[in-house]
Short mmCIF file of C-alpha atoms (C1' of nucleotides) in Angstrom, two decimals:
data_model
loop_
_atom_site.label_atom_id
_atom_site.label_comp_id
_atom_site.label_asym_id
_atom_site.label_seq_id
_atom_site.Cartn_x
_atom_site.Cartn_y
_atom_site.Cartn_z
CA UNK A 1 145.14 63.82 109.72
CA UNK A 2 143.41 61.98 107.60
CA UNK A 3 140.11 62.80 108.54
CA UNK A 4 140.49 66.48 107.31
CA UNK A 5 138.69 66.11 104.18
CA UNK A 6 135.40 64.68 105.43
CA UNK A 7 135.52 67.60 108.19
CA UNK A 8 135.50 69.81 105.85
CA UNK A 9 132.29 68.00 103.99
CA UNK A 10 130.65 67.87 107.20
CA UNK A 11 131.23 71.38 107.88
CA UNK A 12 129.41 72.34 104.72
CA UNK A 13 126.57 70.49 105.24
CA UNK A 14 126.20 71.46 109.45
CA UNK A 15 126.24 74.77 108.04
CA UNK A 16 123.55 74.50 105.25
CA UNK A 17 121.35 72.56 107.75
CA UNK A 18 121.83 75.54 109.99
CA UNK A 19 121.31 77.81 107.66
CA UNK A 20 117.70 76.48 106.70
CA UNK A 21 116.94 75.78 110.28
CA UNK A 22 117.68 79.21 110.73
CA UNK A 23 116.06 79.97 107.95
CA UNK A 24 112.60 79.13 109.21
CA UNK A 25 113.33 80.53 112.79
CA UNK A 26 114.01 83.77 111.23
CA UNK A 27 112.32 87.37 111.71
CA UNK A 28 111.32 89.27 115.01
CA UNK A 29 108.46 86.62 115.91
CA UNK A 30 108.25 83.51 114.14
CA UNK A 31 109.24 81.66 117.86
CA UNK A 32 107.07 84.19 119.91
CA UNK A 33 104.00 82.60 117.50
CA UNK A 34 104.86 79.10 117.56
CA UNK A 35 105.17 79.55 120.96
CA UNK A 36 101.88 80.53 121.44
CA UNK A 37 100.07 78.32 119.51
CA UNK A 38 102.33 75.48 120.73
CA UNK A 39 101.34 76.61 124.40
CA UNK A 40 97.33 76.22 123.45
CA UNK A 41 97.05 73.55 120.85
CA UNK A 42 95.30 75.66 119.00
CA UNK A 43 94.67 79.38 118.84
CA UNK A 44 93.40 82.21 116.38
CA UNK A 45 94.29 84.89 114.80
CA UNK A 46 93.27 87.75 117.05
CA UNK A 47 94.28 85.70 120.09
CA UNK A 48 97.73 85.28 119.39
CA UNK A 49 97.64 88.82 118.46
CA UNK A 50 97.19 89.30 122.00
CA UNK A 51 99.90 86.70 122.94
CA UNK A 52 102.82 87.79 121.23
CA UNK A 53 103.06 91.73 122.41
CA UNK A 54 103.89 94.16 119.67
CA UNK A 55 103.32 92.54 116.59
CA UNK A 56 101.16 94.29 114.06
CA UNK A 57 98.20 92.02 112.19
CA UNK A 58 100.35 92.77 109.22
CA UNK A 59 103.69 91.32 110.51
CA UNK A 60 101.23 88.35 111.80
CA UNK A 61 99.94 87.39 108.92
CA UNK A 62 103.35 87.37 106.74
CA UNK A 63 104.88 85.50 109.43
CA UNK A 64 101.50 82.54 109.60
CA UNK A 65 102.02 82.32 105.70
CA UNK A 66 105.13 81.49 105.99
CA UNK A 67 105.17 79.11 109.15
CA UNK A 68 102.31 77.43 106.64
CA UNK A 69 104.56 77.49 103.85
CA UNK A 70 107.36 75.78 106.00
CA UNK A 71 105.07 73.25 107.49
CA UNK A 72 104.97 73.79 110.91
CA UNK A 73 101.88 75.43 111.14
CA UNK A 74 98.06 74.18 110.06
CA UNK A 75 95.26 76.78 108.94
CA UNK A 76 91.71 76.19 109.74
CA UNK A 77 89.02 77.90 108.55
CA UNK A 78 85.62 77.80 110.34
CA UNK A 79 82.47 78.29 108.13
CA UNK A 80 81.19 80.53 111.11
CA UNK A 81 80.13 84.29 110.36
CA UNK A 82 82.20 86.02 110.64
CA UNK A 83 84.64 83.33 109.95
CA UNK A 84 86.87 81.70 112.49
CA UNK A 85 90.49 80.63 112.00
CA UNK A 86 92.56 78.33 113.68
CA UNK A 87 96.15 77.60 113.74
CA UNK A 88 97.63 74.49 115.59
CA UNK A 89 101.10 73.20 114.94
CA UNK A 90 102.11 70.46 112.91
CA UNK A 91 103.74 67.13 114.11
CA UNK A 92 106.61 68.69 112.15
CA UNK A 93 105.96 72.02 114.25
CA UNK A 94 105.91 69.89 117.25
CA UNK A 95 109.79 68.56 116.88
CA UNK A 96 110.57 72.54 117.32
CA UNK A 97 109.90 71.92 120.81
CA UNK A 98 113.34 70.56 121.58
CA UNK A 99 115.01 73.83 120.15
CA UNK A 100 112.79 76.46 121.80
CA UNK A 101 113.43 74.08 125.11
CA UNK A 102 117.57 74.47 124.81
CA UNK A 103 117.35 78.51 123.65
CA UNK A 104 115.21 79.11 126.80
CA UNK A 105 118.00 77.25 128.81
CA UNK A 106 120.89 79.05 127.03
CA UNK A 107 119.05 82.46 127.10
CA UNK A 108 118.76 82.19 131.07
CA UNK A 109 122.43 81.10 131.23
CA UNK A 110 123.24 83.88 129.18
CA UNK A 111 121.49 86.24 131.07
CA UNK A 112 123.22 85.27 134.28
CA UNK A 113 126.75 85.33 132.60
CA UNK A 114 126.28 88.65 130.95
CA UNK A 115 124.89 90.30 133.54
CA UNK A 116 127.34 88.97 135.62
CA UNK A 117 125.57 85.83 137.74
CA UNK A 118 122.87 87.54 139.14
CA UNK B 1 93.06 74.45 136.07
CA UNK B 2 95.09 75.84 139.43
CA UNK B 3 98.04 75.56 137.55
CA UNK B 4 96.99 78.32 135.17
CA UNK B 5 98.59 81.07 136.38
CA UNK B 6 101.81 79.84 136.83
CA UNK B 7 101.52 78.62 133.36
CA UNK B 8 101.32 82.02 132.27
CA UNK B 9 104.16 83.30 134.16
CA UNK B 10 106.74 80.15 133.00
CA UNK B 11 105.31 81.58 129.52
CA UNK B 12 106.39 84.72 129.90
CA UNK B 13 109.63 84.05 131.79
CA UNK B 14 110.00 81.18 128.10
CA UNK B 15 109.71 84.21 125.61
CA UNK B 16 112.06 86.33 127.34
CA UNK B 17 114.57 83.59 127.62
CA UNK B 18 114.37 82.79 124.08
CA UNK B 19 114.34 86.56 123.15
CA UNK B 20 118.02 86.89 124.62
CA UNK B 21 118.79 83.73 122.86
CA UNK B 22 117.75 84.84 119.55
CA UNK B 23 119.10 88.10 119.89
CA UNK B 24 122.45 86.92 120.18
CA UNK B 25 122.08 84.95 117.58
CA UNK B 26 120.35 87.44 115.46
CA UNK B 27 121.80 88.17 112.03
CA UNK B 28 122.80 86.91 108.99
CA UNK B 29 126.14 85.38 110.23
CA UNK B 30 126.48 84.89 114.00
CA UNK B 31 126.01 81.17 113.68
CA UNK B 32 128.58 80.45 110.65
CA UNK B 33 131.07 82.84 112.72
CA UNK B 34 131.35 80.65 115.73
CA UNK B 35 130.70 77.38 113.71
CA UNK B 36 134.07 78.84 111.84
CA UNK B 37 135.67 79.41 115.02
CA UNK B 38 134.50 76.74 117.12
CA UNK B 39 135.27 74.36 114.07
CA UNK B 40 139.32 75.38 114.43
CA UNK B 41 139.40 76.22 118.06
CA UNK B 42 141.26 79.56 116.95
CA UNK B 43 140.99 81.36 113.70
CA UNK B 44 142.08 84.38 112.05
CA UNK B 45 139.97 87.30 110.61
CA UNK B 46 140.82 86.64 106.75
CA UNK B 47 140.68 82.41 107.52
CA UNK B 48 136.76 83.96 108.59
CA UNK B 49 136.49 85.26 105.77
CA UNK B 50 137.00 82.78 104.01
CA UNK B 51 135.10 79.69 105.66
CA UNK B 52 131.73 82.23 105.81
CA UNK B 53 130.77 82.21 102.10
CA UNK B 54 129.27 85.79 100.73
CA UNK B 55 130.24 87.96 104.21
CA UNK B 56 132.13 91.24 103.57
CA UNK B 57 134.71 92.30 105.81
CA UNK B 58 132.50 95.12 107.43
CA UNK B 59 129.90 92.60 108.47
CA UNK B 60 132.45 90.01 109.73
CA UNK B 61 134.10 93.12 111.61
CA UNK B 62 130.87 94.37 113.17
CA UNK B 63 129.39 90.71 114.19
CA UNK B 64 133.02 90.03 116.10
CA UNK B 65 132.30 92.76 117.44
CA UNK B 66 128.99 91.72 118.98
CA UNK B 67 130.04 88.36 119.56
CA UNK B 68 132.61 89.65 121.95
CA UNK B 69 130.44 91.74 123.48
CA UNK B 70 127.94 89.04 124.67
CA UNK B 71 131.10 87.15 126.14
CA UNK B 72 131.17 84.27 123.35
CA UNK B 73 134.47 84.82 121.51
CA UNK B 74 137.99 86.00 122.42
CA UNK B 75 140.12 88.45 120.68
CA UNK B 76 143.51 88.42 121.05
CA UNK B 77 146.40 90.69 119.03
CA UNK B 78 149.33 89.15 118.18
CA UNK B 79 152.25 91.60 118.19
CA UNK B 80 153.45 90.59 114.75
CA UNK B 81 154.05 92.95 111.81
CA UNK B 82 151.43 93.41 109.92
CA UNK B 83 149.47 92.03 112.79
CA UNK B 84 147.64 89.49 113.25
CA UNK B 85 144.37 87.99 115.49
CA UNK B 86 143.29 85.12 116.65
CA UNK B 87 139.94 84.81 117.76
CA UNK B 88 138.51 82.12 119.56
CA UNK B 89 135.48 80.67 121.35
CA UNK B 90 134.95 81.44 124.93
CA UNK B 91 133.69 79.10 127.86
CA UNK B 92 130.38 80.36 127.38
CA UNK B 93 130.30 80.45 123.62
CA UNK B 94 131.20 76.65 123.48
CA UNK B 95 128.03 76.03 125.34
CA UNK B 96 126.18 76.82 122.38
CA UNK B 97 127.38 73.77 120.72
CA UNK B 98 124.63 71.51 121.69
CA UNK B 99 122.09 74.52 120.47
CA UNK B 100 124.40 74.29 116.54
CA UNK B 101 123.99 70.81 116.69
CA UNK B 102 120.23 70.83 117.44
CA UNK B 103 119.79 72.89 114.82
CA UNK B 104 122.22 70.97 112.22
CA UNK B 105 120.05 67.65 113.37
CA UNK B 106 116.50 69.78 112.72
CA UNK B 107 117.21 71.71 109.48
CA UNK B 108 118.31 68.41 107.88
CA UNK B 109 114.64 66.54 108.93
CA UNK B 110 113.23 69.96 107.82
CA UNK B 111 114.92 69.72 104.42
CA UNK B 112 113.32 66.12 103.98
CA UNK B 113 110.12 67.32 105.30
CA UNK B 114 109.72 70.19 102.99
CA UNK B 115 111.49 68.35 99.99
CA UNK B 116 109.26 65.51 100.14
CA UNK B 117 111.28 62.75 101.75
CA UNK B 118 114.56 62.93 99.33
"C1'" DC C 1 87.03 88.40 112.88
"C1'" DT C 2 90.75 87.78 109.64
"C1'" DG C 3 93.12 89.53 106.99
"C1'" DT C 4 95.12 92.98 102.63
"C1'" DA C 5 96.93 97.42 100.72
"C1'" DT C 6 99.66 101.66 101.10
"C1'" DC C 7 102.74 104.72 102.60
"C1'" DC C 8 106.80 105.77 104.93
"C1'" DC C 9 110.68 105.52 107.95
"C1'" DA C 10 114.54 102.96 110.28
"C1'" DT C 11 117.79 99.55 110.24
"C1'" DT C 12 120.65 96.23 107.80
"C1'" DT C 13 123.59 94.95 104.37
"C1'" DG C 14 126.56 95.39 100.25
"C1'" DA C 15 130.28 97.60 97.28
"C1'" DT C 16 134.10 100.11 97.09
"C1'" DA C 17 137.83 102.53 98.67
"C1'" DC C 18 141.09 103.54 102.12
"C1'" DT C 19 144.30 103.23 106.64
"C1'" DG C 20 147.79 101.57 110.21
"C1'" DC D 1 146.69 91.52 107.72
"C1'" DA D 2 142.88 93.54 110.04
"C1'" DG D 3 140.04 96.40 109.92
"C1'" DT D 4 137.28 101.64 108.99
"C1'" DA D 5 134.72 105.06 106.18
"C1'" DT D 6 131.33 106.27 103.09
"C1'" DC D 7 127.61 105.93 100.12
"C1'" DA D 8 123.86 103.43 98.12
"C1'" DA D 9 120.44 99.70 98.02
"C1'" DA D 10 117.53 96.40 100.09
"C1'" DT D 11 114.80 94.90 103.67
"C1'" DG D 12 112.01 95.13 107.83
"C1'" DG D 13 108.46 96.85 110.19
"C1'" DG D 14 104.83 100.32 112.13
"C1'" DA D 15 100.43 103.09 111.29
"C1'" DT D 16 96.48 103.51 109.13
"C1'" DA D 17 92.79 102.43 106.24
"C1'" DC D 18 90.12 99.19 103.93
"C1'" DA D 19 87.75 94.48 102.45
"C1'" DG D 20 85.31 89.86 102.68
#
DNA sequence: CTGTATCCCATTTGATACTG
DNA sequence: CAGTATCAAATGGGATACAG
């Protein structure tokens, strides 16, 4: 077996670039959000609010900051009174797409295998 | 826009999918404990241990725990003295391979996005 | 409208020790 | 070896009030 030691190698790094994608995935709502704004190109604060159900404006805003922070999201601000803000994703954001696409598959599989193929 | 509502049901029917697909996968360690386990087909609780750097035995207990709950991994006692257990990925938990790998493949653009490039 | 600041509770996680 | 028990600490998250 002499391709043990680069499995190991690889194993490290598959699991740090888990860990980071996870990393930015994290929390109760991160997806929920960038699934909303994803969904309407471009949405404000008090709208996705509405969108994602349950989340406080506080839990919001510490989740925007840091879906800014991890470049997937872009703030806008308007110079309206009182001011406007818009979020939109990034092109970065945008390659997120393919992940929420393959959890919603495996989340309705899972569904129907835990719940026993309903 | 006659396509609107729909839309907004395929939304909804989206979030909840991804919901039960984050909640699985919800934790600290979930994803390092079947990329352990996956990784050697069938591993031990100590080997675990080991491969998951920084997880204490009470959290590697209680996320086996919920793992085999949600039908993804396989205990199995060994009638040895002391004894010993294997545990190992289920049908169903190998199907989240190609969601690992999408992740591996996206934190590692992430980590050039956010880095700059390197 | 778009946030920030506090206060406070619940859950998660870690450290350590112990059991079959 | 494969866990459990217990206590303590850290973190997450809701409610409310307030600010630009």
């Amino acid at each position: 077996m002499e391709c043990k030691p680069n499995f190991e190698i690889d194993r490290k790094k598959e699991m740090m670039a888990v860990h980071d994608a996870m990393d930015v995935l994290n929390g109760k709502w991160k997806i929920y959000i960038i699934s909303s704004v994803c969904h309407y190109n471009r949405r404000r604060f008090s709208d996705i609010l509405n969108d994602v159900p349950g989340i406080s404006n506080k839990m919001l805003s510490k989740e925007l900051k840091e879906l800014e922070i991890n470049k997937l999201i872009e703030r806008t601000v308007l110079d309206t009174h009182p001011v406007t803000v818009h979020y939109e994703l990034t092109k970065h954001g945008r390659t997120l797409q393919t992940i929420i696409h393959n959890l919603t598959d495996w989340g309705l599989e899972h569904r129907k295998e835990i719940t026993g193929r309903s």
